[in-house]
RNA sequence: GCCGGGAUGGCGGAAUUGGUAGACGCGCGACACUUAAAAUGUCGUGAGCUCGUAUGGGCGCGUGUGGGUUCGAUUCCCACUCCCGGCACCA
């Protein structure tokens, strides 16, 4: 018998598909379209990564299935070719990046074609091709005309090694994302993209698309809207005021100081008038030398300086409060000034502690019934084990009272259980008095409380409590009733030092509570206002509005998102098509002159001044102003590599168009992208940038939809064997070529699909690739066996189930279970030979996963049509309904036996059948039956008193 | 620190979303074929205790940890630990 020779078969079909243009998207716009997109690769010198194979194979399976379902599928591929690694390579070797790119893309193309992925190669694009970047430049000009591209002098993140400005988004842990060099701050004129103008829409429109939840969430967090208010704090003896942005106007009565960001103009101006003016100026200068990342790094000590002699006035309390300049406030966010509310903000709290500023509590926590119940639940074990159930701080000394309740009567166990109609603080005081004999104890803050199980049950049944508030009580100024002998008998009351307390507490849950007490955090949640004048008793949500209105504050939404720095002082990117004229200012290059070609240079390094190498080519820089025809200079910065990838999916629709980036006609047909898959690492930057460009183009009526991608999924990383990232330096990179050579493309595809859940990271483990290879060889063998005339009863239902499972698994990218289903089907066919028709269905289901072998086997059967051109198999759903089902019989929830019964058997009959089972009878004899549960078709459960 | 995701046999992982935990594959063991090995095929394989000469049966245990809800929890709730990804004082 002829052996399964993957090399021969795979080469044959790959050539066939290429010659016949099998996977090129059709032009027939009457047919229903389906646009499937993967992130086009950066053609690095390392060649194809097995991670590429994972993502592209998964979507290839979807594409092939949808073609079989009769859709006109567009599944394109191209190259995201501009970028730093290529440029750095060019700098090192002196080789033209164009040539490097050509070599790399040739390698990638060959590697991809050996995988049998059904890309439409006729639409291949390359972002570094002038025919492509002509349109990238063109789109830039449209955005410029909309006022979305502008030049601004900003403090930028400056990488001293790459000599390049980085977007904030490109800085990782204070270091350059690419080279790891610590980032410095430097002032620079840069082209900016006003993405913040679209912040609200980028946020809101996430509701209209089907992204995996994590991706939506990550985008939302990145955009990060905060609703709050701008409130003015007047400066004493001055007509000026400080505008602060706060999300917590409800805590305004607790604002005991104001802080300005060092880079704020106002800070510099006020410093001039301050008594300690030199000290302040020095601090302001020093702070700005440090990069923002470093300045705001975790664990970095908060520094700040008071502006002596200048006071602000809290607009509600009218009290004079100090003004600080401090590094923990950022100039670029909100108004660049904040009010300090140490009682209810963690950073403010630490700052106030450090500078000995007053801390004024203005909120009491409000615990909902739900939270109360949860707190009760988690504290039950404490009670039952008679452990420490409350920690009470001594009124003057650094001592804590560990209370170990002895009483078993439930009433004794309530700490802060609030009865309906009772005030939280009052309830706490009552409890503390009853339990410890201390009067006038003041609740300080939430702790986690405790209650007896029986009491909890009673409360739950009677629904008696409004809130449950576990809290810490401060015994300052509290009076102590004498401890009676009865009390002494009821409780162990001991005053302990913190060290003794450490030893005293053994239960892990109590440990957590104790740690919180020691940590002495401030309360940052919402609650009910206190010490807030006429606003006392209001809940935070209501108070925010009312307090804001009372001081003429302005409600405002502030975004975390910042404008996109678009300039790069580098070589290997799209030239920005702008000309600076001494008399006309910035003038766009006329569209007829696009593309502005990237000129060839001798040296690729940025100049020492940080300018692009293009700046050195005088003949290119010197030009005439398109407007006044006078002498002018070209912009020498280039675009970031995000530019070309922000719109590439549009070019695929009409890649050869020389009049437009894509015709209206093709855009209307193909867009939006139906399914876009990519890495989680691109869910913030690339995805957000391209959504932004798309929306801007939509507003210009250049694209027909407001969102580019209807559906977005993400794949998990493929890690090296040890669970580490694959990297050249570690020498643990797996080259797909080797696997294709040894096991074949079909085996590699199946293997990567079988590895594990698609959206989770997996470690490469070559040991198990042999399993899928064996599977393919068994398929090969099966096809050579004689087929049956009549379908075997053992196979009919399973085949229908297999069609159903694979059809739905592909749609949810659960390819691992789809492959396992194919294996189960194969095993059954090895026992009970399939008919010709059954074998055909099996091959059709296999084809998206392992297209070469499926097609070869199909052709080997004497068929002249292509397997993949047959319509996707269907099944009769009725066949899936079993008449007889196995039902588990449980005794007290444990499976003791199984019985068989008709699916539609009435409950009584099934229970009787279960009752008469031998094993069940022995169990039933041992106790008294109190109850029987029946879950139709699944489980009978007898509940016995044993 | 915050946000998101995860933890299941020796290993990768299944589990109809609250109903017989461990599908499928790898590995391992036994057997068959073979002079032998490889390849292939068949069967077995969570771990413990236990009954039986034996085919086989029984019992408690078991999905990161500690609790809770439920007739029943890998699945839901609370608290925690560790791992992966993202973010950085965002007021």
mmCIF file of C-alpha atoms in Angstrom, chain A residues 148-430:
data_model
loop_
_atom_site.group_PDB
_atom_site.id
_atom_site.type_symbol
_atom_site.label_atom_id
_atom_site.label_comp_id
_atom_site.label_asym_id
_atom_site.label_seq_id
_atom_site.Cartn_x
_atom_site.Cartn_y
_atom_site.Cartn_z
ATOM 1 C CA UNK A 148 -6.471 66.140 13.979
ATOM 2 C CA UNK A 149 -2.763 66.426 13.180
ATOM 3 C CA UNK A 150 -1.011 69.362 14.754
ATOM 4 C CA UNK A 151 2.453 70.386 15.779
ATOM 5 C CA UNK A 152 3.114 70.970 19.433
ATOM 6 C CA UNK A 153 6.015 71.627 21.721
ATOM 7 C CA UNK A 154 5.868 69.015 24.414
ATOM 8 C CA UNK A 155 7.934 67.270 26.937
ATOM 9 C CA UNK A 156 8.496 63.998 25.228
ATOM 10 C CA UNK A 157 9.961 60.708 26.287
ATOM 11 C CA UNK A 158 13.388 60.735 24.818
ATOM 12 C CA UNK A 159 15.396 57.581 24.350
ATOM 13 C CA UNK A 160 19.076 58.603 24.391
ATOM 14 C CA UNK A 161 20.130 55.386 22.646
ATOM 15 C CA UNK A 162 17.608 55.208 19.814
ATOM 16 C CA UNK A 163 17.617 59.013 19.586
ATOM 17 C CA UNK A 164 13.906 58.923 19.142
ATOM 18 C CA UNK A 165 10.845 60.333 20.794
ATOM 19 C CA UNK A 166 8.519 57.718 22.221
ATOM 20 C CA UNK A 167 4.816 57.881 22.856
ATOM 21 C CA UNK A 168 3.902 57.363 26.487
ATOM 22 C CA UNK A 169 2.298 54.172 25.362
ATOM 23 C CA UNK A 170 5.639 52.937 24.098
ATOM 24 C CA UNK A 171 7.491 53.357 27.354
ATOM 25 C CA UNK A 172 7.726 50.254 29.514
ATOM 26 C CA UNK A 173 8.761 50.638 33.146
ATOM 27 C CA UNK A 174 10.481 53.915 32.519
ATOM 28 C CA UNK A 175 12.558 52.441 29.745
ATOM 29 C CA UNK A 176 12.416 52.433 25.978
ATOM 30 C CA UNK A 177 10.111 49.653 24.790
ATOM 31 C CA UNK A 178 12.577 48.633 22.114
ATOM 32 C CA UNK A 179 16.040 48.939 23.639
ATOM 33 C CA UNK A 180 15.432 49.114 27.402
ATOM 34 C CA UNK A 181 17.342 52.352 27.867
ATOM 35 C CA UNK A 182 15.906 54.577 30.620
ATOM 36 C CA UNK A 183 13.828 57.288 29.102
ATOM 37 C CA UNK A 184 14.657 60.953 29.627
ATOM 38 C CA UNK A 185 12.519 64.020 29.235
ATOM 39 C CA UNK A 186 13.209 66.423 26.450
ATOM 40 C CA UNK A 187 11.374 69.296 24.872
ATOM 41 C CA UNK A 188 10.621 68.825 21.181
ATOM 42 C CA UNK A 189 8.334 70.059 18.435
ATOM 43 C CA UNK A 190 6.366 67.056 17.317
ATOM 44 C CA UNK A 191 3.477 66.131 15.118
ATOM 45 C CA UNK A 192 0.607 65.016 17.299
ATOM 46 C CA UNK A 193 -2.624 63.160 16.596
ATOM 47 C CA UNK A 194 -5.634 64.414 18.508
ATOM 48 C CA UNK A 195 -6.963 61.009 19.424
ATOM 49 C CA UNK A 196 -8.429 62.469 22.612
ATOM 50 C CA UNK A 197 -11.025 64.268 20.493
ATOM 51 C CA UNK A 198 -12.404 60.814 19.779
ATOM 52 C CA UNK A 199 -12.004 59.449 23.313
ATOM 53 C CA UNK A 200 -15.682 59.451 24.167
ATOM 54 C CA UNK A 201 -16.693 57.808 20.892
ATOM 55 C CA UNK A 202 -13.893 55.256 21.053
ATOM 56 C CA UNK A 203 -15.229 54.400 24.481
ATOM 57 C CA UNK A 204 -18.942 54.420 23.740
ATOM 58 C CA UNK A 205 -18.775 52.571 20.438
ATOM 59 C CA UNK A 206 -17.245 49.537 22.101
ATOM 60 C CA UNK A 207 -20.869 48.742 22.867
ATOM 61 C CA UNK A 208 -21.514 48.248 19.158
ATOM 62 C CA UNK A 209 -18.804 45.659 18.487
ATOM 63 C CA UNK A 210 -18.264 42.037 19.409
ATOM 64 C CA UNK A 211 -14.819 41.957 20.977
ATOM 65 C CA UNK A 212 -13.783 39.424 23.573
ATOM 66 C CA UNK A 213 -14.596 40.979 26.945
ATOM 67 C CA UNK A 214 -10.962 41.335 28.032
ATOM 68 C CA UNK A 215 -10.165 43.356 24.916
ATOM 69 C CA UNK A 216 -13.069 45.725 25.492
ATOM 70 C CA UNK A 217 -12.115 46.115 29.105
ATOM 71 C CA UNK A 218 -8.509 46.836 28.261
ATOM 72 C CA UNK A 219 -9.559 49.499 25.767
ATOM 73 C CA UNK A 220 -11.944 51.005 28.290
ATOM 74 C CA UNK A 221 -9.237 51.104 30.934
ATOM 75 C CA UNK A 222 -6.798 52.649 28.512
ATOM 76 C CA UNK A 223 -9.202 55.395 27.508
ATOM 77 C CA UNK A 224 -10.107 55.632 31.192
ATOM 78 C CA UNK A 225 -12.820 58.236 31.549
ATOM 79 C CA UNK A 226 -13.252 59.676 35.024
ATOM 80 C CA UNK A 227 -16.334 61.618 35.873
ATOM 81 C CA UNK A 228 -15.766 64.359 38.327
ATOM 82 C CA UNK A 229 -15.821 68.077 38.694
ATOM 83 C CA UNK A 230 -13.594 71.056 38.383
ATOM 84 C CA UNK A 231 -13.695 73.063 41.589
ATOM 85 C CA UNK A 232 -12.002 76.369 42.310
ATOM 86 C CA UNK A 233 -10.092 77.035 45.496
ATOM 87 C CA UNK A 234 -9.617 80.827 45.879
ATOM 88 C CA UNK A 235 -6.172 82.047 46.883
ATOM 89 C CA UNK A 236 -6.227 84.186 49.979
ATOM 90 C CA UNK A 237 -5.723 87.934 49.462
ATOM 91 C CA UNK A 238 -5.716 87.486 45.727
ATOM 92 C CA UNK A 239 -8.232 87.457 42.894
ATOM 93 C CA UNK A 240 -6.714 84.277 41.552
ATOM 94 C CA UNK A 241 -7.810 80.751 42.288
ATOM 95 C CA UNK A 242 -6.637 77.199 41.808
ATOM 96 C CA UNK A 243 -8.815 74.904 39.708
ATOM 97 C CA UNK A 244 -8.625 71.303 40.838
ATOM 98 C CA UNK A 245 -10.141 68.277 39.199
ATOM 99 C CA UNK A 246 -11.639 65.718 41.526
ATOM 100 C CA UNK A 247 -13.743 62.621 41.128
ATOM 101 C CA UNK A 248 -14.764 62.936 44.733
ATOM 102 C CA UNK A 249 -16.431 66.276 45.298
ATOM 103 C CA UNK A 250 -18.356 64.532 48.079
ATOM 104 C CA UNK A 251 -15.194 64.701 50.189
ATOM 105 C CA UNK A 252 -14.673 68.431 49.688
ATOM 106 C CA UNK A 253 -15.181 69.139 53.412
ATOM 107 C CA UNK A 254 -12.198 66.900 54.071
ATOM 108 C CA UNK A 255 -9.850 68.821 51.767
ATOM 109 C CA UNK A 256 -7.109 70.084 54.048
ATOM 110 C CA UNK A 257 -4.554 71.178 51.464
ATOM 111 C CA UNK A 258 -4.048 71.728 47.734
ATOM 112 C CA UNK A 259 -1.255 70.399 45.529
ATOM 113 C CA UNK A 260 0.015 71.721 42.202
ATOM 114 C CA UNK A 261 1.982 69.777 39.615
ATOM 115 C CA UNK A 262 5.513 71.161 39.254
ATOM 116 C CA UNK A 263 5.165 71.752 35.516
ATOM 117 C CA UNK A 264 2.075 73.892 35.934
ATOM 118 C CA UNK A 265 2.520 77.508 34.844
ATOM 119 C CA UNK A 266 0.542 78.593 37.915
ATOM 120 C CA UNK A 267 3.032 76.805 40.129
ATOM 121 C CA UNK A 268 5.887 78.845 38.730
ATOM 122 C CA UNK A 269 3.915 82.074 39.022
ATOM 123 C CA UNK A 270 2.881 81.490 42.635
ATOM 124 C CA UNK A 271 6.397 80.411 43.517
ATOM 125 C CA UNK A 272 7.553 83.911 42.658
ATOM 126 C CA UNK A 273 5.386 85.316 45.423
ATOM 127 C CA UNK A 274 6.198 82.726 48.039
ATOM 128 C CA UNK A 275 8.488 83.303 50.996
ATOM 129 C CA UNK A 276 10.562 80.236 50.106
ATOM 130 C CA UNK A 277 10.726 81.136 46.439
ATOM 131 C CA UNK A 278 14.258 79.903 45.713
ATOM 132 C CA UNK A 279 13.609 76.554 47.308
ATOM 133 C CA UNK A 280 10.439 76.156 45.259
ATOM 134 C CA UNK A 281 12.056 77.122 41.972
ATOM 135 C CA UNK A 282 14.837 74.681 42.570
ATOM 136 C CA UNK A 283 12.343 71.908 43.287
ATOM 137 C CA UNK A 284 10.318 72.695 40.179
ATOM 138 C CA UNK A 285 13.382 72.558 37.958
ATOM 139 C CA UNK A 286 14.705 69.398 39.572
ATOM 140 C CA UNK A 287 11.412 67.537 39.278
ATOM 141 C CA UNK A 288 11.140 68.253 35.596
ATOM 142 C CA UNK A 289 14.539 66.783 34.866
ATOM 143 C CA UNK A 290 13.291 63.415 36.002
ATOM 144 C CA UNK A 291 11.124 61.475 33.611
ATOM 145 C CA UNK A 292 7.491 61.163 34.453
ATOM 146 C CA UNK A 293 7.824 57.425 34.727
ATOM 147 C CA UNK A 294 10.583 57.628 37.263
ATOM 148 C CA UNK A 295 8.869 60.397 39.147
ATOM 149 C CA UNK A 296 5.728 58.402 39.550
ATOM 150 C CA UNK A 297 7.309 54.993 40.064
ATOM 151 C CA UNK A 298 5.845 52.670 42.644
ATOM 152 C CA UNK A 299 7.515 52.919 46.040
ATOM 153 C CA UNK A 300 9.060 56.252 45.153
ATOM 154 C CA UNK A 301 8.908 58.543 48.128
ATOM 155 C CA UNK A 302 6.491 61.373 47.806
ATOM 156 C CA UNK A 303 8.230 64.683 47.821
ATOM 157 C CA UNK A 304 6.745 68.123 47.916
ATOM 158 C CA UNK A 305 7.282 71.651 49.159
ATOM 159 C CA UNK A 306 4.823 74.007 50.774
ATOM 160 C CA UNK A 307 4.412 77.434 49.275
ATOM 161 C CA UNK A 308 5.056 79.449 52.378
ATOM 162 C CA UNK A 309 3.035 82.602 52.821
ATOM 163 C CA UNK A 310 0.379 81.654 50.288
ATOM 164 C CA UNK A 311 -2.846 80.013 51.382
ATOM 165 C CA UNK A 312 -5.824 78.664 49.555
ATOM 166 C CA UNK A 313 -9.345 78.688 50.900
ATOM 167 C CA UNK A 314 -11.507 75.596 51.018
ATOM 168 C CA UNK A 315 -14.647 76.824 49.265
ATOM 169 C CA UNK A 316 -17.036 75.033 51.620
ATOM 170 C CA UNK A 317 -15.370 75.189 55.028
ATOM 171 C CA UNK A 318 -13.846 78.624 54.225
ATOM 172 C CA UNK A 319 -10.800 77.499 56.144
ATOM 173 C CA UNK A 320 -7.321 78.534 55.058
ATOM 174 C CA UNK A 321 -5.323 75.600 53.840
ATOM 175 C CA UNK A 322 -1.710 75.226 52.670
ATOM 176 C CA UNK A 323 -0.622 74.929 49.025
ATOM 177 C CA UNK A 324 2.059 72.456 47.963
ATOM 178 C CA UNK A 325 4.013 71.662 44.853
ATOM 179 C CA UNK A 326 4.538 67.913 44.698
ATOM 180 C CA UNK A 327 5.791 65.303 42.268
ATOM 181 C CA UNK A 328 2.874 62.950 42.685
ATOM 182 C CA UNK A 329 0.575 65.270 40.796
ATOM 183 C CA UNK A 330 0.862 65.223 37.013
ATOM 184 C CA UNK A 331 0.572 68.322 34.903
ATOM 185 C CA UNK A 332 -0.954 66.526 31.962
ATOM 186 C CA UNK A 333 -3.951 65.058 33.715
ATOM 187 C CA UNK A 334 -7.081 66.952 34.700
ATOM 188 C CA UNK A 335 -6.172 70.514 35.675
ATOM 189 C CA UNK A 336 -2.763 69.580 37.021
ATOM 190 C CA UNK A 337 -3.914 70.418 40.530
ATOM 191 C CA UNK A 338 -5.608 68.323 43.169
ATOM 192 C CA UNK A 339 -7.245 68.849 46.509
ATOM 193 C CA UNK A 340 -5.767 66.766 49.288
ATOM 194 C CA UNK A 341 -8.306 64.689 51.200
ATOM 195 C CA UNK A 342 -6.121 62.521 53.413
ATOM 196 C CA UNK A 343 -8.991 60.809 55.202
ATOM 197 C CA UNK A 344 -10.341 59.319 51.987
ATOM 198 C CA UNK A 345 -7.518 58.967 49.482
ATOM 199 C CA UNK A 346 -4.539 56.703 49.873
ATOM 200 C CA UNK A 347 -1.929 58.956 48.267
ATOM 201 C CA UNK A 348 -3.222 62.034 50.020
ATOM 202 C CA UNK A 349 -3.153 60.086 53.244
ATOM 203 C CA UNK A 350 0.522 59.168 52.873
ATOM 204 C CA UNK A 351 1.374 62.712 51.861
ATOM 205 C CA UNK A 352 -0.484 64.156 54.846
ATOM 206 C CA UNK A 353 1.238 61.760 57.228
ATOM 207 C CA UNK A 354 4.592 62.800 55.882
ATOM 208 C CA UNK A 355 3.928 66.521 56.145
ATOM 209 C CA UNK A 356 1.825 66.335 59.332
ATOM 210 C CA UNK A 357 -1.255 67.773 57.716
ATOM 211 C CA UNK A 358 -4.664 67.529 59.383
ATOM 212 C CA UNK A 359 -6.829 64.542 58.488
ATOM 213 C CA UNK A 360 -10.535 65.195 58.531
ATOM 214 C CA UNK A 361 -12.957 62.294 58.165
ATOM 215 C CA UNK A 362 -16.063 63.259 56.237
ATOM 216 C CA UNK A 363 -17.495 59.870 55.222
ATOM 217 C CA UNK A 364 -18.827 56.865 57.012
ATOM 218 C CA UNK A 365 -18.822 53.645 55.095
ATOM 219 C CA UNK A 366 -22.159 52.345 53.969
ATOM 220 C CA UNK A 367 -22.276 48.612 53.682
ATOM 221 C CA UNK A 368 -24.981 47.137 51.591
ATOM 222 C CA UNK A 369 -27.009 44.205 52.759
ATOM 223 C CA UNK A 370 -25.213 41.995 50.262
ATOM 224 C CA UNK A 371 -21.805 43.004 51.525
ATOM 225 C CA UNK A 372 -23.001 42.520 55.068
ATOM 226 C CA UNK A 373 -24.112 38.995 54.323
ATOM 227 C CA UNK A 374 -20.785 38.214 52.707
ATOM 228 C CA UNK A 375 -18.910 39.598 55.664
ATOM 229 C CA UNK A 376 -21.041 37.524 57.978
ATOM 230 C CA UNK A 377 -20.387 34.409 55.978
ATOM 231 C CA UNK A 378 -16.666 34.795 55.913
ATOM 232 C CA UNK A 379 -16.534 35.427 59.634
ATOM 233 C CA UNK A 380 -18.510 32.381 60.715
ATOM 234 C CA UNK A 381 -15.496 30.112 61.102
ATOM 235 C CA UNK A 382 -13.974 32.586 63.512
ATOM 236 C CA UNK A 383 -16.908 32.313 65.805
ATOM 237 C CA UNK A 384 -17.123 28.617 65.666
ATOM 238 C CA UNK A 385 -13.490 28.213 66.501
ATOM 239 C CA UNK A 386 -13.722 30.690 69.354
ATOM 240 C CA UNK A 387 -10.916 32.694 67.898
ATOM 241 C CA UNK A 388 -10.308 36.394 68.094
ATOM 242 C CA UNK A 389 -13.356 38.105 66.767
ATOM 243 C CA UNK A 390 -12.611 41.728 67.333
ATOM 244 C CA UNK A 391 -9.597 43.953 67.591
ATOM 245 C CA UNK A 392 -10.000 47.122 69.569
ATOM 246 C CA UNK A 393 -7.362 49.804 69.768
ATOM 247 C CA UNK A 394 -6.452 51.285 73.133
ATOM 248 C CA UNK A 395 -7.487 54.920 73.529
ATOM 249 C CA UNK A 396 -4.065 56.319 74.243
ATOM 250 C CA UNK A 397 -1.398 53.685 74.131
ATOM 251 C CA UNK A 398 -0.268 51.543 71.251
ATOM 252 C CA UNK A 399 -2.178 48.586 72.610
ATOM 253 C CA UNK A 400 -4.901 46.471 71.184
ATOM 254 C CA UNK A 401 -7.678 44.554 72.826
ATOM 255 C CA UNK A 402 -8.053 41.096 71.443
ATOM 256 C CA UNK A 403 -11.507 39.943 72.368
ATOM 257 C CA UNK A 404 -12.216 36.299 72.480
ATOM 258 C CA UNK A 405 -15.925 35.856 73.022
ATOM 259 C CA UNK A 406 -16.941 32.998 75.215
ATOM 260 C CA UNK A 407 -20.648 33.308 75.206
ATOM 261 C CA UNK A 408 -22.467 30.988 72.883
ATOM 262 C CA UNK A 409 -25.741 32.858 72.955
ATOM 263 C CA UNK A 410 -26.019 34.447 69.574
ATOM 264 C CA UNK A 411 -26.787 37.909 70.838
ATOM 265 C CA UNK A 412 -23.355 38.171 72.289
ATOM 266 C CA UNK A 413 -21.667 37.782 68.969
ATOM 267 C CA UNK A 414 -22.998 40.763 67.149
ATOM 268 C CA UNK A 415 -20.544 43.473 66.375
ATOM 269 C CA UNK A 416 -22.250 46.183 64.464
ATOM 270 C CA UNK A 417 -25.198 44.134 63.328
ATOM 271 C CA UNK A 418 -27.637 46.891 62.681
ATOM 272 C CA UNK A 419 -31.280 46.359 63.221
ATOM 273 C CA UNK A 420 -33.780 47.907 60.897
ATOM 274 C CA UNK A 421 -34.269 51.556 61.634
ATOM 275 C CA UNK A 422 -31.119 51.789 63.706
ATOM 276 C CA UNK A 423 -28.262 54.129 62.862
ATOM 277 C CA UNK A 424 -24.955 52.457 62.056
ATOM 278 C CA UNK A 425 -22.841 54.346 64.530
ATOM 279 C CA UNK A 426 -25.404 54.002 67.278
ATOM 280 C CA UNK A 427 -25.638 50.271 66.721
ATOM 281 C CA UNK A 428 -21.889 49.971 66.937
ATOM 282 C CA UNK A 429 -21.776 51.916 70.143
ATOM 283 C CA UNK A 430 -24.514 49.813 71.628
#
